[in-house]
Short mmCIF file of C-alpha atoms in Angstrom, two decimals:
data_model
loop_
_atom_site.label_atom_id
_atom_site.label_comp_id
_atom_site.label_asym_id
_atom_site.label_seq_id
_atom_site.Cartn_x
_atom_site.Cartn_y
_atom_site.Cartn_z
CA MET A 895 -11.85 -10.58 -38.58
CA ALA A 896 -12.48 -6.96 -37.56
CA VAL A 897 -12.76 -6.14 -33.86
CA ASP A 898 -15.19 -3.86 -32.04
CA TYR A 899 -12.78 -2.32 -29.54
CA ASP A 900 -9.15 -1.37 -29.09
CA LEU A 901 -9.27 -2.31 -25.40
CA VAL A 902 -11.76 -4.14 -23.20
CA VAL A 903 -11.14 -3.56 -19.49
CA ILE A 904 -12.52 -6.26 -17.19
CA GLY A 905 -13.11 -4.99 -13.67
CA CYS A 906 -14.37 -1.60 -12.47
CA SER A 907 -11.57 -1.32 -9.92
CA GLU A 908 -9.42 1.77 -9.48
CA ALA A 909 -6.89 0.36 -11.95
CA GLY A 910 -9.62 -0.64 -14.43
CA VAL A 911 -11.22 2.80 -14.44
CA GLU A 912 -7.82 4.46 -14.74
CA ALA A 913 -6.93 2.32 -17.76
CA ALA A 914 -10.28 2.91 -19.46
CA ILE A 915 -10.04 6.70 -19.04
CA ALA A 916 -6.42 6.80 -20.23
CA ALA A 917 -7.23 4.77 -23.35
CA ALA A 918 -10.36 6.80 -24.14
CA ARG A 919 -8.42 10.06 -23.92
CA LEU A 920 -6.09 8.67 -26.58
CA LYS A 921 -9.21 8.27 -28.80
CA ALA A 922 -9.18 4.47 -28.55
CA ARG A 923 -12.52 2.68 -28.47
CA VAL A 924 -12.91 1.21 -24.98
CA ALA A 925 -15.37 -1.03 -23.15
CA LEU A 926 -15.38 -1.29 -19.34
CA VAL A 927 -17.01 -4.38 -17.81
CA GLU A 928 -17.93 -3.81 -14.15
CA GLN A 929 -17.45 -7.48 -13.18
CA GLY A 930 -18.81 -6.83 -9.70
CA GLN A 931 -16.05 -4.42 -8.65
CA THR A 932 -16.52 -1.50 -6.23
CA ALA A 933 -14.31 0.97 -4.39
CA ILE A 934 -16.68 1.38 -1.44
CA LEU A 935 -14.79 -0.98 0.89
CA ALA A 936 -11.49 0.83 0.32
CA LEU A 937 -13.18 4.18 0.94
CA ASN A 938 -14.68 2.92 4.17
CA HIS A 939 -11.26 1.78 5.36
CA TRP A 940 -9.74 5.20 4.73
CA VAL A 941 -12.68 7.01 6.29
CA LEU A 942 -12.37 4.80 9.38
CA LEU A 943 -8.70 5.73 9.73
CA GLU A 944 -9.50 9.43 9.33
CA MET A 945 -12.26 9.25 11.92
CA ALA A 946 -9.91 7.61 14.45
CA ASN A 947 -7.18 10.16 13.72
CA THR A 948 -9.62 13.04 14.21
CA LEU A 949 -10.69 11.60 17.57
CA SER A 950 -7.02 11.30 18.54
CA GLN A 951 -6.52 15.00 17.79
CA THR A 952 -9.51 15.83 19.99
CA GLN A 953 -8.01 13.85 22.86
CA ARG A 954 -4.70 15.68 22.38
CA ALA A 955 -6.59 18.96 22.75
CA VAL A 956 -7.77 17.71 26.16
CA THR A 957 -4.18 16.89 27.14
CA LEU A 958 -3.10 20.41 26.21
CA GLY A 959 -5.92 21.88 28.27
CA LEU A 960 -7.72 23.39 25.25
CA CYS A 961 -10.99 21.67 26.17
CA GLU A 962 -12.29 19.81 29.19
CA SER A 963 -13.21 16.41 27.76
CA ALA A 964 -13.46 14.37 24.58
CA VAL A 965 -16.64 12.32 24.62
CA ARG A 966 -16.79 9.35 22.26
CA SER A 967 -20.05 8.84 20.41
CA ARG A 968 -21.92 5.68 21.30
CA ASN A 969 -22.96 5.40 17.69
CA GLN A 970 -19.66 5.69 15.84
CA TRP A 971 -20.74 3.18 13.22
CA SER A 972 -23.57 5.45 12.08
CA GLN A 973 -21.15 8.37 11.96
CA LEU A 974 -18.75 6.32 9.84
CA GLN A 975 -21.57 5.23 7.55
CA ARG A 976 -22.72 8.80 6.94
CA TRP A 977 -19.17 10.01 6.39
CA SER A 978 -18.49 7.16 3.96
CA GLU A 979 -21.69 7.85 2.05
CA VAL A 980 -20.65 11.47 1.51
CA VAL A 981 -17.19 10.43 0.26
CA THR A 982 -18.61 7.63 -1.88
CA THR A 983 -21.19 9.91 -3.47
CA ALA A 984 -18.54 12.49 -4.34
CA THR A 985 -16.24 9.81 -5.79
CA GLN A 986 -18.94 8.03 -7.75
CA ALA A 987 -19.97 11.32 -9.31
CA MET A 988 -16.54 11.48 -10.95
CA TYR A 989 -16.56 7.85 -12.08
CA SER A 990 -20.25 7.19 -12.65
CA PRO A 991 -21.34 5.35 -15.83
CA ILE A 992 -22.66 8.68 -17.15
CA SER A 993 -19.33 10.43 -16.58
CA LEU A 994 -17.39 7.56 -18.14
CA ALA A 995 -19.79 7.38 -21.07
CA SER A 996 -19.22 11.09 -21.70
CA LEU A 997 -15.56 10.20 -22.34
CA GLY A 998 -16.62 7.64 -24.94
CA ILE A 999 -16.32 4.55 -22.73
CA ASP A 1000 -18.92 1.80 -23.12
CA VAL A 1001 -19.76 0.73 -19.56
CA LEU A 1002 -21.33 -2.73 -19.24
CA THR A 1003 -22.95 -3.89 -16.02
CA GLY A 1004 -22.70 -7.47 -14.80
CA GLY A 1005 -19.89 -9.89 -15.52
CA GLY A 1006 -18.69 -12.21 -18.23
CA GLU A 1007 -16.12 -14.77 -19.34
CA PHE A 1008 -13.78 -15.54 -22.20
CA VAL A 1009 -14.81 -17.77 -25.10
CA ARG A 1010 -12.42 -19.05 -27.76
CA LYS A 1011 -14.75 -20.01 -30.62
CA PRO A 1012 -15.37 -18.93 -33.28
CA THR A 1013 -12.82 -16.30 -32.25
CA LEU A 1014 -11.48 -14.98 -28.94
CA SER A 1015 -13.96 -12.66 -27.24
CA PHE A 1016 -15.28 -11.72 -23.82
CA VAL A 1017 -18.98 -12.46 -23.50
CA VAL A 1018 -21.11 -10.22 -21.23
CA ASN A 1019 -24.84 -10.89 -20.93
CA GLY A 1020 -24.72 -12.90 -24.14
CA ARG A 1021 -22.90 -10.16 -26.06
CA PRO A 1022 -19.41 -11.00 -27.37
CA LEU A 1023 -16.87 -8.20 -27.04
CA ARG A 1024 -14.13 -8.57 -29.66
CA SER A 1025 -11.04 -6.47 -29.04
CA ARG A 1026 -7.40 -6.10 -30.03
CA ALA A 1027 -6.47 -6.27 -26.36
CA TYR A 1028 -8.01 -7.14 -22.99
CA LEU A 1029 -7.04 -6.02 -19.50
CA LEU A 1030 -7.84 -8.05 -16.39
CA ALA A 1031 -8.20 -5.48 -13.60
CA THR A 1032 -10.15 -7.23 -10.85
CA VAL A 1033 -8.78 -7.80 -7.36
CA GLU A 1034 -9.60 -11.49 -7.68
CA THR A 1035 -7.24 -11.94 -10.65
CA PRO A 1036 -3.83 -10.73 -9.43
CA ALA A 1037 -0.91 -10.83 -11.84
CA ILE A 1038 2.41 -12.38 -10.85
CA GLU A 1039 5.59 -11.62 -12.79
CA HIS A 1040 6.85 -14.88 -14.23
CA SER A 1041 8.42 -16.26 -17.35
CA ILE A 1042 5.66 -17.08 -19.84
CA ALA A 1043 6.52 -20.74 -20.08
CA PRO A 1044 3.79 -23.39 -20.23
CA PHE A 1045 2.34 -23.90 -16.77
CA VAL A 1046 0.11 -26.66 -15.49
CA ALA A 1047 -2.85 -25.05 -13.72
CA VAL A 1048 -3.92 -26.50 -10.39
CA ASN A 1049 -6.69 -25.63 -7.98
CA PRO A 1050 -5.69 -22.92 -5.48
CA PRO A 1051 -4.94 -24.21 -1.99
CA ALA A 1052 -7.41 -23.52 0.78
CA GLY A 1053 -4.91 -21.19 2.44
CA THR A 1054 -3.59 -20.77 5.93
CA LEU A 1055 -7.05 -20.01 7.35
CA ALA A 1056 -7.94 -23.63 6.83
CA ASN A 1057 -5.38 -24.48 9.53
CA ILE A 1058 -7.33 -22.59 12.21
CA ALA A 1059 -9.75 -25.11 13.63
CA GLY A 1060 -13.27 -23.80 14.24
CA LEU A 1061 -12.75 -20.44 12.52
CA ASN A 1062 -15.46 -20.88 9.92
CA ALA A 1063 -17.89 -22.30 12.47
CA VAL A 1064 -17.43 -19.46 14.95
CA GLY A 1065 -17.31 -16.78 12.24
CA TYR A 1066 -15.05 -13.85 11.46
CA TRP A 1067 -15.00 -10.61 9.47
CA ASN A 1068 -12.76 -10.32 6.41
CA VAL A 1069 -12.25 -6.56 6.21
CA ARG A 1070 -11.03 -6.77 2.61
CA THR A 1071 -14.26 -8.25 1.29
CA THR A 1072 -16.94 -7.08 3.75
CA LEU A 1073 -17.78 -3.84 5.51
CA VAL A 1074 -16.55 -3.60 9.10
CA PRO A 1075 -19.68 -4.30 11.21
CA ARG A 1076 -21.36 -1.93 13.65
CA ASP A 1077 -20.30 -3.92 16.72
CA VAL A 1078 -16.65 -3.47 15.74
CA ILE A 1079 -16.77 0.27 15.15
CA ASP A 1080 -18.67 1.27 18.29
CA PRO A 1081 -16.47 1.34 21.43
CA CYS A 1082 -15.95 -1.10 24.31
CA HIS A 1083 -15.49 -4.30 22.31
CA ARG A 1084 -12.69 -6.87 22.58
CA LEU A 1085 -11.25 -7.53 19.16
CA ALA A 1086 -8.66 -9.99 17.85
CA ILE A 1087 -6.94 -9.09 14.57
CA ILE A 1088 -5.04 -11.97 12.98
CA GLY A 1089 -2.14 -10.79 10.84
CA ALA A 1090 0.23 -7.83 11.01
CA ASP A 1091 0.63 -6.40 7.52
CA ALA A 1092 -0.26 -2.81 6.69
CA ILE A 1093 -4.06 -3.07 6.67
CA GLU A 1094 -4.18 -5.04 9.94
CA VAL A 1095 -1.83 -2.61 11.68
CA GLU A 1096 -3.81 0.39 10.43
CA LEU A 1097 -7.06 -1.15 11.69
CA ALA A 1098 -5.56 -2.04 15.07
CA GLN A 1099 -4.55 1.56 15.74
CA ALA A 1100 -7.86 2.98 14.46
CA LEU A 1101 -10.02 0.59 16.49
CA VAL A 1102 -8.13 1.09 19.75
CA ARG A 1103 -8.48 4.86 19.28
CA LEU A 1104 -12.22 4.34 18.90
CA GLY A 1105 -12.30 2.84 22.39
CA ASN A 1106 -11.94 -0.90 21.77
CA VAL A 1107 -9.61 -3.46 23.34
CA VAL A 1108 -7.45 -4.77 20.48
CA THR A 1109 -5.09 -7.75 20.32
CA LEU A 1110 -2.94 -8.09 17.19
CA ILE A 1111 -1.69 -11.65 16.60
CA THR A 1112 0.97 -12.66 14.09
CA PRO A 1113 3.23 -15.72 13.64
CA ALA A 1114 5.96 -13.39 12.34
CA PRO A 1115 8.77 -12.16 14.64
CA ARG A 1116 7.49 -8.57 14.28
CA ILE A 1117 4.74 -6.55 12.66
CA LEU A 1118 5.12 -5.16 9.12
CA LEU A 1119 7.59 -7.86 8.22
CA HIS A 1120 8.14 -6.48 4.70
CA GLU A 1121 9.09 -3.01 5.98
CA ASP A 1122 12.37 -1.65 7.34
CA SER A 1123 12.97 -3.17 10.77
CA ASP A 1124 13.69 0.21 12.43
CA ALA A 1125 10.53 1.70 10.96
CA ALA A 1126 8.39 -1.28 11.94
CA GLY A 1127 9.83 -1.19 15.46
CA LEU A 1128 8.82 2.45 15.90
CA ILE A 1129 5.27 1.75 14.67
CA GLN A 1130 5.01 -1.23 17.01
CA ALA A 1131 6.12 0.89 19.96
CA GLN A 1132 3.52 3.52 19.09
CA LEU A 1133 0.69 0.96 18.88
CA GLU A 1134 1.66 -0.60 22.19
CA ALA A 1135 1.81 2.85 23.80
CA GLU A 1136 -1.76 3.46 22.63
CA GLY A 1137 -2.97 0.19 24.13
CA VAL A 1138 -2.76 -2.40 21.34
CA GLU A 1139 -1.55 -5.75 22.66
CA ILE A 1140 0.79 -7.27 20.06
CA LEU A 1141 1.56 -10.98 20.13
CA THR A 1142 4.44 -11.84 17.79
CA ASP A 1143 5.80 -15.33 17.10
CA THR A 1144 2.29 -16.50 17.97
CA THR A 1145 0.12 -18.80 15.87
CA VAL A 1146 -3.65 -19.02 16.18
CA THR A 1147 -4.42 -22.73 16.25
CA GLN A 1148 -8.13 -22.83 17.02
CA VAL A 1149 -11.23 -20.74 17.65
CA ARG A 1150 -14.13 -21.92 19.83
CA GLN A 1151 -17.43 -20.58 21.04
CA ILE A 1152 -18.28 -21.39 24.66
CA ASP A 1153 -21.42 -20.05 26.33
CA GLN A 1154 -21.98 -17.50 23.56
CA LYS A 1155 -18.41 -16.23 23.93
CA LYS A 1156 -15.64 -16.48 21.32
CA TRP A 1157 -12.25 -17.79 22.42
CA VAL A 1158 -9.05 -17.57 20.37
CA GLN A 1159 -6.22 -19.99 21.13
CA ALA A 1160 -3.10 -17.93 20.39
CA GLY A 1161 0.00 -19.92 21.25
CA THR A 1162 -0.37 -20.92 24.89
CA ARG A 1163 -2.98 -18.24 25.62
CA ALA A 1164 -6.77 -18.39 25.37
CA ILE A 1165 -8.19 -14.94 24.63
CA GLU A 1166 -11.88 -14.06 24.98
CA VAL A 1167 -13.06 -11.69 22.23
CA ASP A 1168 -16.27 -10.25 20.82
CA GLU A 1169 -15.15 -10.33 17.19
CA ILE A 1170 -12.33 -11.72 15.04
CA LEU A 1171 -10.97 -9.66 12.14
CA LEU A 1172 -8.90 -10.84 9.19
CA ALA A 1173 -7.64 -9.08 6.08
CA THR A 1174 -7.19 -11.92 3.63
CA PRO A 1175 -7.23 -11.24 -0.13
CA PRO A 1176 -10.02 -12.75 -2.22
CA ARG A 1177 -9.36 -16.29 -3.35
CA PHE A 1178 -8.07 -16.56 -6.88
CA ASP A 1179 -10.51 -18.56 -9.00
CA PRO A 1180 -9.47 -18.99 -12.67
CA THR A 1181 -12.81 -20.51 -13.62
CA VAL A 1182 -14.75 -17.27 -13.08
CA LEU A 1183 -13.33 -15.68 -16.24
CA ASN A 1184 -12.79 -19.01 -18.03
CA LEU A 1185 -9.06 -18.35 -18.39
CA ASP A 1186 -8.42 -21.80 -19.81
CA ALA A 1187 -10.51 -20.92 -22.85
CA ALA A 1188 -8.38 -17.83 -23.36
CA GLN A 1189 -5.20 -19.94 -23.01
CA VAL A 1190 -3.95 -17.78 -20.11
CA ASN A 1191 -1.41 -19.52 -17.88
CA TYR A 1192 -1.78 -19.12 -14.12
CA SER A 1193 -0.45 -20.43 -10.83
CA PRO A 1194 -2.37 -21.20 -7.63
CA SER A 1195 -1.81 -17.57 -6.58
CA GLY A 1196 -2.54 -15.61 -9.72
CA ILE A 1197 -2.06 -14.98 -13.43
CA LEU A 1198 1.45 -15.28 -14.87
CA VAL A 1199 2.68 -12.20 -16.74
CA ASP A 1200 5.97 -10.92 -18.11
CA ARG A 1201 7.51 -7.57 -17.18
CA ALA A 1202 5.25 -5.86 -19.71
CA LEU A 1203 2.26 -7.36 -17.81
CA ARG A 1204 1.34 -9.48 -20.85
CA THR A 1205 -0.03 -12.98 -20.21
CA SER A 1206 0.69 -16.13 -22.20
CA ASN A 1207 -2.06 -14.91 -24.56
CA ARG A 1208 -0.38 -11.91 -26.19
CA ARG A 1209 -3.68 -10.04 -26.45
CA ILE A 1210 -4.51 -10.27 -22.75
CA PHE A 1211 -2.85 -8.19 -20.01
CA ALA A 1212 -3.32 -8.22 -16.24
CA CYS A 1213 -2.72 -5.73 -13.40
CA ARG A 1214 -1.04 -6.69 -10.17
CA SER A 1215 -3.65 -6.46 -7.42
CA PRO A 1216 -2.79 -4.06 -4.56
CA LEU A 1217 -4.38 -6.54 -2.15
CA MET A 1218 -1.81 -9.16 -3.10
CA HIS A 1219 1.32 -7.01 -3.23
CA GLY A 1220 1.99 -5.24 0.01
CA TYR A 1221 -1.24 -3.27 0.09
CA ALA A 1222 0.00 -0.61 -2.36
CA PRO A 1223 -2.91 0.91 -4.33
CA PRO A 1224 -0.58 3.06 -6.52
CA LEU A 1225 0.87 -0.15 -7.93
CA ALA A 1226 -2.31 -1.11 -9.77
CA VAL A 1227 -2.78 2.39 -11.17
CA LEU A 1228 0.78 2.44 -12.55
CA ASP A 1229 0.17 -0.99 -14.04
CA ALA A 1230 -2.97 0.32 -15.74
CA ARG A 1231 -1.08 3.14 -17.42
CA LEU A 1232 1.63 0.71 -18.53
CA VAL A 1233 -0.91 -1.68 -20.05
CA VAL A 1234 -2.53 1.12 -22.04
CA GLN A 1235 0.85 1.99 -23.50
CA ASN A 1236 1.73 -1.62 -24.33
CA ALA A 1237 -1.70 -2.70 -25.56
CA LEU A 1238 -2.44 0.25 -27.83
CA PHE A 1239 0.97 1.03 -29.32
CA TRP A 1240 2.89 -2.27 -29.66
CA SER A 1241 5.19 -1.18 -26.83
CA SER A 1242 7.00 -3.55 -24.48
CA ALA A 1243 7.68 -1.13 -21.62
CA ALA A 1244 8.45 -2.93 -18.36
CA ALA A 1245 6.55 -2.61 -15.10
CA GLN A 1246 7.97 -0.01 -12.75
CA ARG A 1247 9.51 -1.52 -9.64
CA GLN A 1248 10.16 1.65 -7.62
CA VAL A 1249 6.65 2.28 -6.34
CA PRO A 1250 6.09 4.32 -3.15
CA VAL A 1251 4.23 2.43 -0.42
CA VAL A 1252 2.53 4.13 2.53
CA THR A 1253 1.21 2.60 5.73
CA GLN A 1254 -1.44 4.97 7.06
CA THR A 1255 -0.70 4.75 10.75
CA GLN A 1256 0.24 7.65 13.01
CA PRO A 1257 3.08 8.27 12.54
CA GLU A 1258 2.89 7.36 8.86
CA LEU A 1259 5.37 4.94 7.34
CA ALA A 1260 6.45 5.50 3.74
CA ARG A 1261 9.11 3.81 1.65
CA VAL A 1262 10.42 3.55 -1.88
CA GLY A 1263 13.22 1.52 -3.40
CA LEU A 1264 15.51 -0.95 -1.65
CA GLN A 1265 15.71 -1.79 2.00
CA GLU A 1266 19.04 -1.68 3.79
CA SER A 1267 19.57 -5.45 3.75
CA GLU A 1268 18.73 -5.68 0.04
CA ALA A 1269 21.13 -2.85 -0.80
CA HIS A 1270 24.01 -4.47 1.11
CA ARG A 1271 23.34 -7.77 -0.66
CA LEU A 1272 23.44 -6.11 -4.10
CA TYR A 1273 26.15 -3.47 -3.63
CA GLY A 1274 28.18 -4.63 -0.63
CA LYS A 1275 30.53 -2.03 0.86
CA ASP A 1276 29.45 0.57 -1.67
CA VAL A 1277 26.31 1.23 0.42
CA VAL A 1278 25.99 4.24 2.72
CA VAL A 1279 23.07 4.71 5.13
CA VAL A 1280 22.24 8.12 6.61
CA ARG A 1281 19.36 9.04 8.89
CA GLN A 1282 17.96 11.93 10.91
CA PRO A 1283 15.26 11.98 13.62
CA PHE A 1284 12.19 14.22 13.33
CA GLN A 1285 13.36 15.88 16.56
CA VAL A 1286 15.62 18.17 14.50
CA LEU A 1287 12.50 19.83 13.00
CA LEU A 1288 10.90 22.93 14.47
CA ARG A 1289 7.48 21.83 13.15
CA SER A 1290 7.63 18.49 14.94
CA HIS A 1291 8.05 20.18 18.33
CA ILE A 1292 5.28 22.70 17.65
CA GLN A 1293 2.80 19.95 16.73
CA GLY A 1294 4.06 17.38 19.20
CA ASP A 1295 4.93 14.92 16.41
CA THR A 1296 8.53 14.21 17.36
CA PRO A 1297 8.50 10.39 16.92
CA GLY A 1298 9.96 9.47 13.55
CA PHE A 1299 13.01 9.48 11.34
CA CYS A 1300 14.13 9.66 7.72
CA LYS A 1301 16.59 7.11 6.34
CA PHE A 1302 18.33 7.16 2.95
CA ILE A 1303 20.06 4.11 1.47
CA LEU A 1304 22.71 5.38 -0.94
CA ARG A 1305 25.73 4.40 -2.95
CA ARG A 1306 28.94 6.23 -2.11
CA ASN A 1307 28.57 8.40 -5.24
CA GLY A 1308 25.23 9.74 -3.97
CA HIS A 1309 22.96 7.54 -6.09
CA ILE A 1310 19.70 6.93 -4.19
CA LEU A 1311 18.82 3.25 -3.74
CA GLY A 1312 15.92 3.66 -1.33
CA ALA A 1313 14.32 5.75 1.38
CA HIS A 1314 12.24 5.09 4.49
CA ILE A 1315 10.35 7.83 6.31
CA VAL A 1316 8.42 7.38 9.56
CA GLY A 1317 6.67 10.48 10.81
CA ALA A 1318 4.02 13.08 10.16
CA GLN A 1319 3.23 13.57 6.43
CA ALA A 1320 5.66 10.83 5.40
CA GLY A 1321 3.28 9.80 2.63
CA GLU A 1322 3.40 13.28 1.13
CA MET A 1323 7.19 13.46 1.24
CA ILE A 1324 8.01 10.07 -0.27
CA GLY A 1325 6.87 11.26 -3.71
CA THR A 1326 9.81 13.68 -3.83
CA ILE A 1327 12.23 10.80 -3.34
CA ALA A 1328 10.40 8.62 -5.87
CA LEU A 1329 10.72 11.41 -8.47
CA ALA A 1330 14.42 11.83 -7.68
CA MET A 1331 15.01 8.11 -8.15
CA GLN A 1332 12.96 8.03 -11.37
CA GLN A 1333 14.97 10.93 -12.82
CA ASN A 1334 18.28 9.54 -11.47
CA ILE A 1335 18.81 12.65 -9.32
CA LYS A 1336 21.53 12.21 -6.71
CA ILE A 1337 21.33 12.98 -3.02
CA GLN A 1338 23.26 16.25 -3.44
CA ALA A 1339 20.23 17.82 -5.11
CA ILE A 1340 18.05 16.85 -2.11
CA ALA A 1341 20.60 18.40 0.27
CA ASP A 1342 20.44 21.68 -1.67
CA LEU A 1343 16.61 21.70 -1.72
CA ALA A 1344 15.19 24.96 -0.29
CA LEU A 1345 12.00 24.42 1.74
CA PRO A 1346 9.96 26.50 4.23
CA THR A 1347 11.46 26.43 7.72
CA THR A 1348 8.23 25.12 9.29
CA ALA A 1349 7.69 22.29 6.77
CA PHE A 1350 7.94 18.66 7.83
CA ALA A 1351 9.66 18.11 4.46
CA GLN A 1352 12.72 19.84 5.92
CA ILE A 1353 13.67 16.36 7.12
CA LEU A 1354 14.71 15.52 3.53
CA PRO A 1355 17.53 18.09 3.12
CA HIS A 1356 18.49 17.60 6.78
CA THR A 1357 19.03 13.88 6.16
CA ALA A 1358 20.71 14.42 2.80
CA ALA A 1359 23.16 16.82 4.43
CA GLU A 1360 24.31 13.93 6.61
CA TRP A 1361 25.70 12.31 3.47
CA GLN A 1362 27.82 15.41 2.86
CA ASN A 1363 29.03 15.37 6.46
CA LEU A 1364 29.88 11.68 6.21
CA ARG A 1365 31.90 12.23 3.05
CA LEU A 1366 33.88 14.99 4.73
CA GLN A 1367 34.56 12.88 7.83
CA ARG A 1368 35.97 10.09 5.67
CA ASN A 1369 38.18 12.42 3.60
CA THR A 1370 41.06 13.19 5.98
CA ARG A 1371 43.09 14.90 3.26
CA LEU A 1372 40.28 17.37 2.58
CA GLN A 1373 39.86 18.02 6.30
CA THR A 1374 43.56 18.79 6.63
CA LEU A 1375 43.44 21.06 3.59
CA LEU A 1376 40.44 22.98 4.96
CA GLU A 1377 42.10 23.37 8.36
CA LYS A 1378 45.24 24.81 6.75
CA PHE A 1379 43.17 27.11 4.54
CA PHE A 1380 41.29 28.68 7.44
CA ASN A 1381 44.46 28.95 9.51
CA TRP A 1382 46.03 30.88 6.62
CA ARG A 1383 42.98 33.17 6.27
CA ARG A 1384 42.98 34.00 9.96
CA SER A 1385 46.68 34.85 9.83
CA MET A 1386 46.09 37.27 6.95
CA VAL A 1387 43.60 39.50 8.82
#
């Protein structure tokens, strides 16, 4: 039976829009089903961080004596709302249904589900969409790399939140699914943030800069557990210096409301707060899209895919959700491009594993590739680690951004295994390392990189040069030869 489309994208997320545009530019016929997706919440998060960072710069101006005082607005929520509306309007203009339609994309409002009979299709508002390939690109349907063996589907567990007695009764704000409320943005509130991954840490710093009292609670031994321990330690020290109270190795066991006040039982402490914030991903529900009808295997956590992001139904692909994989939005976009290649051209290209990840704190934390412990486990004594502090940079002293460092994880031959940067503009610099790793460029090329003297990116060749110094220190024969050579040259003058 003939099909109507080459690709039907389900979910108007960043990855879904990216895939639809990429396929349409290749002259494929594409349908994009909105499926209730929006980018507004993500935009609001980034705008909130920018607003807090701007306020921090104003307060630094006071410290330097450039102005007398920095007065916080008593209506910061309204300021954030207006700022977000401007950003959202500008973004939506680029990705509006009219703009997408001009590229040849059929944009369908509402949502739908798969049906199997008389033939596989995705039905939206009673209209069956028949396609050669389908892409699941909603944040509620995360893909998990797994062998495509038969899998018995079970209902997803309630999750760890179910273990916190009284949480649902007292109420909380899930910042990944709802807009941060007015009472949280405006200053002078006591806030408890449960969790210490990237989004929680970013929010903690932003909200304390906006004048709130913030307590960050995590059962883990440290914040940012999936990041380099040295990098996470520096970020934790910065947050504590700014006033964030961080409780590690602490489990929230219950939440109660007494005399109109919320109390959080964190370990042996009872903490009075005005609001409780969480950043939990949306619950995976396979029944929403009727995945059983499409014969798509899934686990309690998400859809099972192979390295080409193909599900057990060879015509259906799925993107890995950035909310479920270390809060890395670039991951979903790269997945979208990969799916377009595999779905339209019979390719079996594998998902890229070296994806840069940025935590938008101040200083920023950026990484790509392996961590030090992973590298030692895989390559043993062949691993070399070099690092340099931001204090070696002229720009860091001028701007007062000296906290930070750059770390390279290398093999002895100069092959780059990973990099971790903590400091100003780390997110901008990590792309250079990602490109070097993708093109198999060795550390020598980074050491020879010519950059402006006042650029923060000077930290890259500075750190790479440490590898050269380390090689020389370990080569005693070369050191002896060089010493004899210069002794001979001096004697010849």
